[in-house]
GROMACS .gro file of C-alpha atoms in nm:
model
  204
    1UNK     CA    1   1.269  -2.968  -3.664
    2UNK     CA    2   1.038  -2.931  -4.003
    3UNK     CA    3   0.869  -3.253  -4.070
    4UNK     CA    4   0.953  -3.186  -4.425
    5UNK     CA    5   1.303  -3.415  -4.451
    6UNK     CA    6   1.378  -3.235  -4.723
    7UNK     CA    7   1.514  -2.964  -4.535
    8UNK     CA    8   1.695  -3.128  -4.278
    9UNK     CA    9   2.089  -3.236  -4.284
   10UNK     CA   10   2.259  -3.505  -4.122
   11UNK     CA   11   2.582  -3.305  -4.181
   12UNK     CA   12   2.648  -3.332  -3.851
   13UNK     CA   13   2.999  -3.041  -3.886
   14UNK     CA   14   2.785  -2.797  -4.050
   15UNK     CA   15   2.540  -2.788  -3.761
   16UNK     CA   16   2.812  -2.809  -3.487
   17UNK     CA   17   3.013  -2.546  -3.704
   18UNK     CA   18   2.651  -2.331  -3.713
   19UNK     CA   19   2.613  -2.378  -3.328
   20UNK     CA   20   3.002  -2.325  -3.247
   21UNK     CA   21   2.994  -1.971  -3.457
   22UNK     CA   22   2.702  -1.834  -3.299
   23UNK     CA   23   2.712  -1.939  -2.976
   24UNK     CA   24   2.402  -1.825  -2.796
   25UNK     CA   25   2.099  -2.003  -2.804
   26UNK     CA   26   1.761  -2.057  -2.601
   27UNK     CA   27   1.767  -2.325  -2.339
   28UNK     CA   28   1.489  -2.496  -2.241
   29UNK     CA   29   1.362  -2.741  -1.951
   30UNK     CA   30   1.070  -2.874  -1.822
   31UNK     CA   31   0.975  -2.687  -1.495
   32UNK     CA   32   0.794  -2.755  -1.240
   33UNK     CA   33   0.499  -2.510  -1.365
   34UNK     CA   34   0.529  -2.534  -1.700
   35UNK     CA   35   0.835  -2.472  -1.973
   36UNK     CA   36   1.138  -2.279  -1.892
   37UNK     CA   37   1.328  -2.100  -2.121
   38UNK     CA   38   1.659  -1.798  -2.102
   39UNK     CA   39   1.874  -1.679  -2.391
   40UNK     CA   40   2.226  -1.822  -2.296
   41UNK     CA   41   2.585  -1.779  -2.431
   42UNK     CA   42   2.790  -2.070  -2.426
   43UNK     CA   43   3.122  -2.238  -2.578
   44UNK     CA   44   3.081  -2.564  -2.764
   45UNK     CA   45   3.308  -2.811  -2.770
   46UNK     CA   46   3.486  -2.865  -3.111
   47UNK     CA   47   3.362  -3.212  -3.175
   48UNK     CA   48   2.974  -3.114  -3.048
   49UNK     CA   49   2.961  -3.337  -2.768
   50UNK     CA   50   2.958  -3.050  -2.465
   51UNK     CA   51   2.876  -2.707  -2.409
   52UNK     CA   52   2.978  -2.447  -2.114
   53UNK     CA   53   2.767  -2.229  -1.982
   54UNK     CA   54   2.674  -2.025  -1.720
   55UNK     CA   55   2.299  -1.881  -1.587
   56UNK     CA   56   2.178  -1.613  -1.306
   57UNK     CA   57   2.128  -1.767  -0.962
   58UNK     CA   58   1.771  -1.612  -0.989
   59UNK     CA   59   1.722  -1.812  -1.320
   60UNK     CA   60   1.454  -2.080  -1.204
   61UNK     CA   61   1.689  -2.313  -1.464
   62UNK     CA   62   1.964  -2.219  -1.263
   63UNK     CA   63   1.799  -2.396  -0.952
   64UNK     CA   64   1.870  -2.756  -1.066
   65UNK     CA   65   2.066  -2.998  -0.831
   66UNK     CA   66   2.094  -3.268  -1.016
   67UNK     CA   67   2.102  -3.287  -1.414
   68UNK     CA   68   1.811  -3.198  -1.638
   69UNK     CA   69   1.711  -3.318  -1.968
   70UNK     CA   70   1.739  -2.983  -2.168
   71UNK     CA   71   1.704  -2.860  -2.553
   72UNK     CA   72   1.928  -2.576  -2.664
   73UNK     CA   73   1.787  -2.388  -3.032
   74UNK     CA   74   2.007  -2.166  -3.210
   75UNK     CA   75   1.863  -1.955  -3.475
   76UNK     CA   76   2.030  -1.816  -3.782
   77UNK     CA   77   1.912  -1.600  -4.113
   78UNK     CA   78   1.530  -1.601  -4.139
   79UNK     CA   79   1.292  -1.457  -4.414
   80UNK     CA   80   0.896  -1.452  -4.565
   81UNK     CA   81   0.868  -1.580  -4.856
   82UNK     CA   82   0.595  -1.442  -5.080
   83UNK     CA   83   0.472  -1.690  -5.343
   84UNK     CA   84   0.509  -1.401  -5.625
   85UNK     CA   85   0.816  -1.444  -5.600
   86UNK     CA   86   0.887  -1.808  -5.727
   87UNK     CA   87   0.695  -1.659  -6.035
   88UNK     CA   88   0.515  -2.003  -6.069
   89UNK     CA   89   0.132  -2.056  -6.039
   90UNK     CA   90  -0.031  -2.223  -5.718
   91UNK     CA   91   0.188  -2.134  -5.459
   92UNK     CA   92   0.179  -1.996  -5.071
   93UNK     CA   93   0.320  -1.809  -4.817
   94UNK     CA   94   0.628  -1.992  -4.600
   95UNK     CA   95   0.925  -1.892  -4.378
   96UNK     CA   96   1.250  -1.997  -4.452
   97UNK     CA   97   1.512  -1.996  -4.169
   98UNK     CA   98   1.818  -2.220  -4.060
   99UNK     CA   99   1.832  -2.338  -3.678
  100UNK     CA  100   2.009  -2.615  -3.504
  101UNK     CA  101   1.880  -2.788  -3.195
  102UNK     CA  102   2.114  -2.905  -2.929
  103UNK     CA  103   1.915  -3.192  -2.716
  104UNK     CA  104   2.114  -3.258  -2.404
  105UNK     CA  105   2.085  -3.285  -2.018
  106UNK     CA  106   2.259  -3.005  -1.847
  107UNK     CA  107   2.495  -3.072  -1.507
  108UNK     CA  108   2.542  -2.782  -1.213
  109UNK     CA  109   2.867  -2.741  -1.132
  110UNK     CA  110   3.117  -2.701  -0.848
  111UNK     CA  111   3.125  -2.319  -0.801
  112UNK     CA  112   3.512  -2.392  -0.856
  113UNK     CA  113   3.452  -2.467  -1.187
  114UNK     CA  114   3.312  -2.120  -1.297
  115UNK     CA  115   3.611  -1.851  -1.258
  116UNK     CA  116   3.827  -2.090  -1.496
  117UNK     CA  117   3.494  -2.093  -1.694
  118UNK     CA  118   3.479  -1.769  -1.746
  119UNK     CA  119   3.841  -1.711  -1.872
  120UNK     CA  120   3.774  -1.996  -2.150
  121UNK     CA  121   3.450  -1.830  -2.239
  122UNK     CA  122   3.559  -1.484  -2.280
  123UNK     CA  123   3.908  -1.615  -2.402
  124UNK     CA  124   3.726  -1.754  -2.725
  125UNK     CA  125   3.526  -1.464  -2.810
  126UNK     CA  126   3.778  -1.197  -2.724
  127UNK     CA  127   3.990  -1.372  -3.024
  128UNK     CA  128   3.725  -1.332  -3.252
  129UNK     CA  129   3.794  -0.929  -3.223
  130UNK     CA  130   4.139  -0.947  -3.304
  131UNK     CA  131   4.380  -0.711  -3.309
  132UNK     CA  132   4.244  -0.578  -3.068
  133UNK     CA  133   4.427  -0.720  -2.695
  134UNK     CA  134   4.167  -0.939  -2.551
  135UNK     CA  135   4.010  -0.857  -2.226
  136UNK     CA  136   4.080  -1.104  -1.948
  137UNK     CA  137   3.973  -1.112  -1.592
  138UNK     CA  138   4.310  -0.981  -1.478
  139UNK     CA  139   4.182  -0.651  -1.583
  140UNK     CA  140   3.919  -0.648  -1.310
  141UNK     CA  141   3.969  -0.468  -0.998
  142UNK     CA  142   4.083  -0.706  -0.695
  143UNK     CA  143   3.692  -0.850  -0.516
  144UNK     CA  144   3.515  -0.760  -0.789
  145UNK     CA  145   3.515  -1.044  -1.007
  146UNK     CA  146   3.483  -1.247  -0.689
  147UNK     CA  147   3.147  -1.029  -0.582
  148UNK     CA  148   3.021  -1.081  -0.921
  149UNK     CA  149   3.083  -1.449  -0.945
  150UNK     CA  150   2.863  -1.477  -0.623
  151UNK     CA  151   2.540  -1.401  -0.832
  152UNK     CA  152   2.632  -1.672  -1.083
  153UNK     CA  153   2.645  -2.066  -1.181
  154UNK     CA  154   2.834  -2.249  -1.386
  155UNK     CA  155   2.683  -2.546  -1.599
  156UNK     CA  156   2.804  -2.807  -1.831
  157UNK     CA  157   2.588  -2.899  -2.115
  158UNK     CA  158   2.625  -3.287  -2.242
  159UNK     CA  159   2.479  -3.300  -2.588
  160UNK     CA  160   2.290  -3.583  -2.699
  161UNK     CA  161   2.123  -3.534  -3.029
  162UNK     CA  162   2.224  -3.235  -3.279
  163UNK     CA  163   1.928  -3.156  -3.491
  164UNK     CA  164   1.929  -2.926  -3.803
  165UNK     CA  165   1.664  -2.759  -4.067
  166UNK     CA  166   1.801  -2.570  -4.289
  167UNK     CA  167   1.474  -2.461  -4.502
  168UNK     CA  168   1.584  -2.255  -4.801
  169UNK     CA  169   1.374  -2.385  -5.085
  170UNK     CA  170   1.581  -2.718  -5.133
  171UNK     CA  171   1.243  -2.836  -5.269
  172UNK     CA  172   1.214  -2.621  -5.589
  173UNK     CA  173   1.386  -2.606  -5.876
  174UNK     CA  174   1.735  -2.440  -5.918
  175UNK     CA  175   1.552  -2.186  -6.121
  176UNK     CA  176   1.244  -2.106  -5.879
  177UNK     CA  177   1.475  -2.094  -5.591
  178UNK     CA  178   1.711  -1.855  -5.739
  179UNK     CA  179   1.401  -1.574  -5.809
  180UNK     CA  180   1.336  -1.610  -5.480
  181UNK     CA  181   1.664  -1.568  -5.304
  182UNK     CA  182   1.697  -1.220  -5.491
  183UNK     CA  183   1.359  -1.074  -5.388
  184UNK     CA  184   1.506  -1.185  -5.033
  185UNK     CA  185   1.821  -0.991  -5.098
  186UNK     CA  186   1.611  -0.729  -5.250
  187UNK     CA  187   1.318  -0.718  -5.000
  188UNK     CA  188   1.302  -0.983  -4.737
  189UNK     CA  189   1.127  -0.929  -4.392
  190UNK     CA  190   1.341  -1.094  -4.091
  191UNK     CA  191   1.704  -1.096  -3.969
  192UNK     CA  192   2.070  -1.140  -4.193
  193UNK     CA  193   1.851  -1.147  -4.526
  194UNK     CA  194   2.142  -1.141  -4.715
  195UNK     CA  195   2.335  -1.465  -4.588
  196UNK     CA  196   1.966  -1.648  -4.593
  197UNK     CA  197   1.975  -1.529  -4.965
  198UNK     CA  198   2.334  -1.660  -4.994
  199UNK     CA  199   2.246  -1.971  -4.866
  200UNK     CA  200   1.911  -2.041  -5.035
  201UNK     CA  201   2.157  -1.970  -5.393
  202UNK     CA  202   2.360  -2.238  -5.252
  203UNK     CA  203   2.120  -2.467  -5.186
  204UNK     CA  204   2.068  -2.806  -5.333
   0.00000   0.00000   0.00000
């Protein structure tokens, strides 16, 4: 999180809405020789209190017997900001950026658990490419899916604490903030410049 409050929200639906639409994040544990972290799909329940996931059995995060204290961050739109562009004297260099931090503990689960899993999981995001007939396991040759499911595990993720910054100038004024979302549109440096620029309009 920024330590500026200014840029955080206690809107807890927008961040769970953020989190839910993405849906792939970076979770990370405490390991035995230091931090672990992977880049992770996973399906989050409506009301933000659980996630589903699954990890690599050579994952050291997949190696867990019992459940973990865990942090999942999601990042969105991202951008430099140059100080020219607020077009006001005595300013620097920043990064604006949205993210949303999941703090949870995550839970192996019964190897059971992960075929029906998997159907949910691919389920949700094969609707999001509609028309087109969603894919579904049934469409795998028979043993295969079962082969493949050997080098996996499932997970549940129990969230405990949503966290979100949403840094997009909130502490300008309307008419500083606005220069600078069009030089984003126009010229920013990072990733979905034009919905950080959209955003940062938005802003309040």
């Amino acid at each position: 999180m920024h330590p500026n409050p200014a840029f955080h929200t206690d809107d807890a639906q927008r961040n769970i809405a953020f989190a839910r639409e993405r849906a792939f994040g970076t979770l990370a544990i405490n390991g035995e020789d230091g931090p672990e972290t992977c880049h992770v799909p996973f399906l989050l329940e409506a009301d933000g209190e659980s996630a589903e996931l699954h990890l690599v059995r050579s994952n050291p995060i997949a190696r867990i017997k019992a459940p973990e204290k865990a942090i999942v961050t999601v990042m969105g739109p991202d951008s430099y900001i140059s100080p020219d562009w607020y077009e006001v004297p005595d300013q620097v260099p920043t990064w604006n950026y949205v993210a949303v931090r999941l703090r949870g503990v995550l839970h192996p689960m019964s190897q059971d658990d992960l075929h029906p899993m998997l159907d949910r999981l691919s389920a949700h995001f094969e609707t999001l490419l509609l028309p087109k007939a969603p894919w579904t396991t049934d469409k795998m040759s028979e043993g295969v899916m079962e082969k493949m499911m050997r080098m996996i595990l499932p997970f549940r993720y129990e969230v405990t604490k949503i966290e979100g910054t949403w840094k997009l100038n909130q502490n300008k004024p309307d008419d500083v903030r606005e220069r600078a979302a069009n030089q984003v549109a126009a010229y920013g440096q990072g990733l979905e410049i034009q919905t950080l620029a959209a955003l940062m309009l938005g802003a309040k």
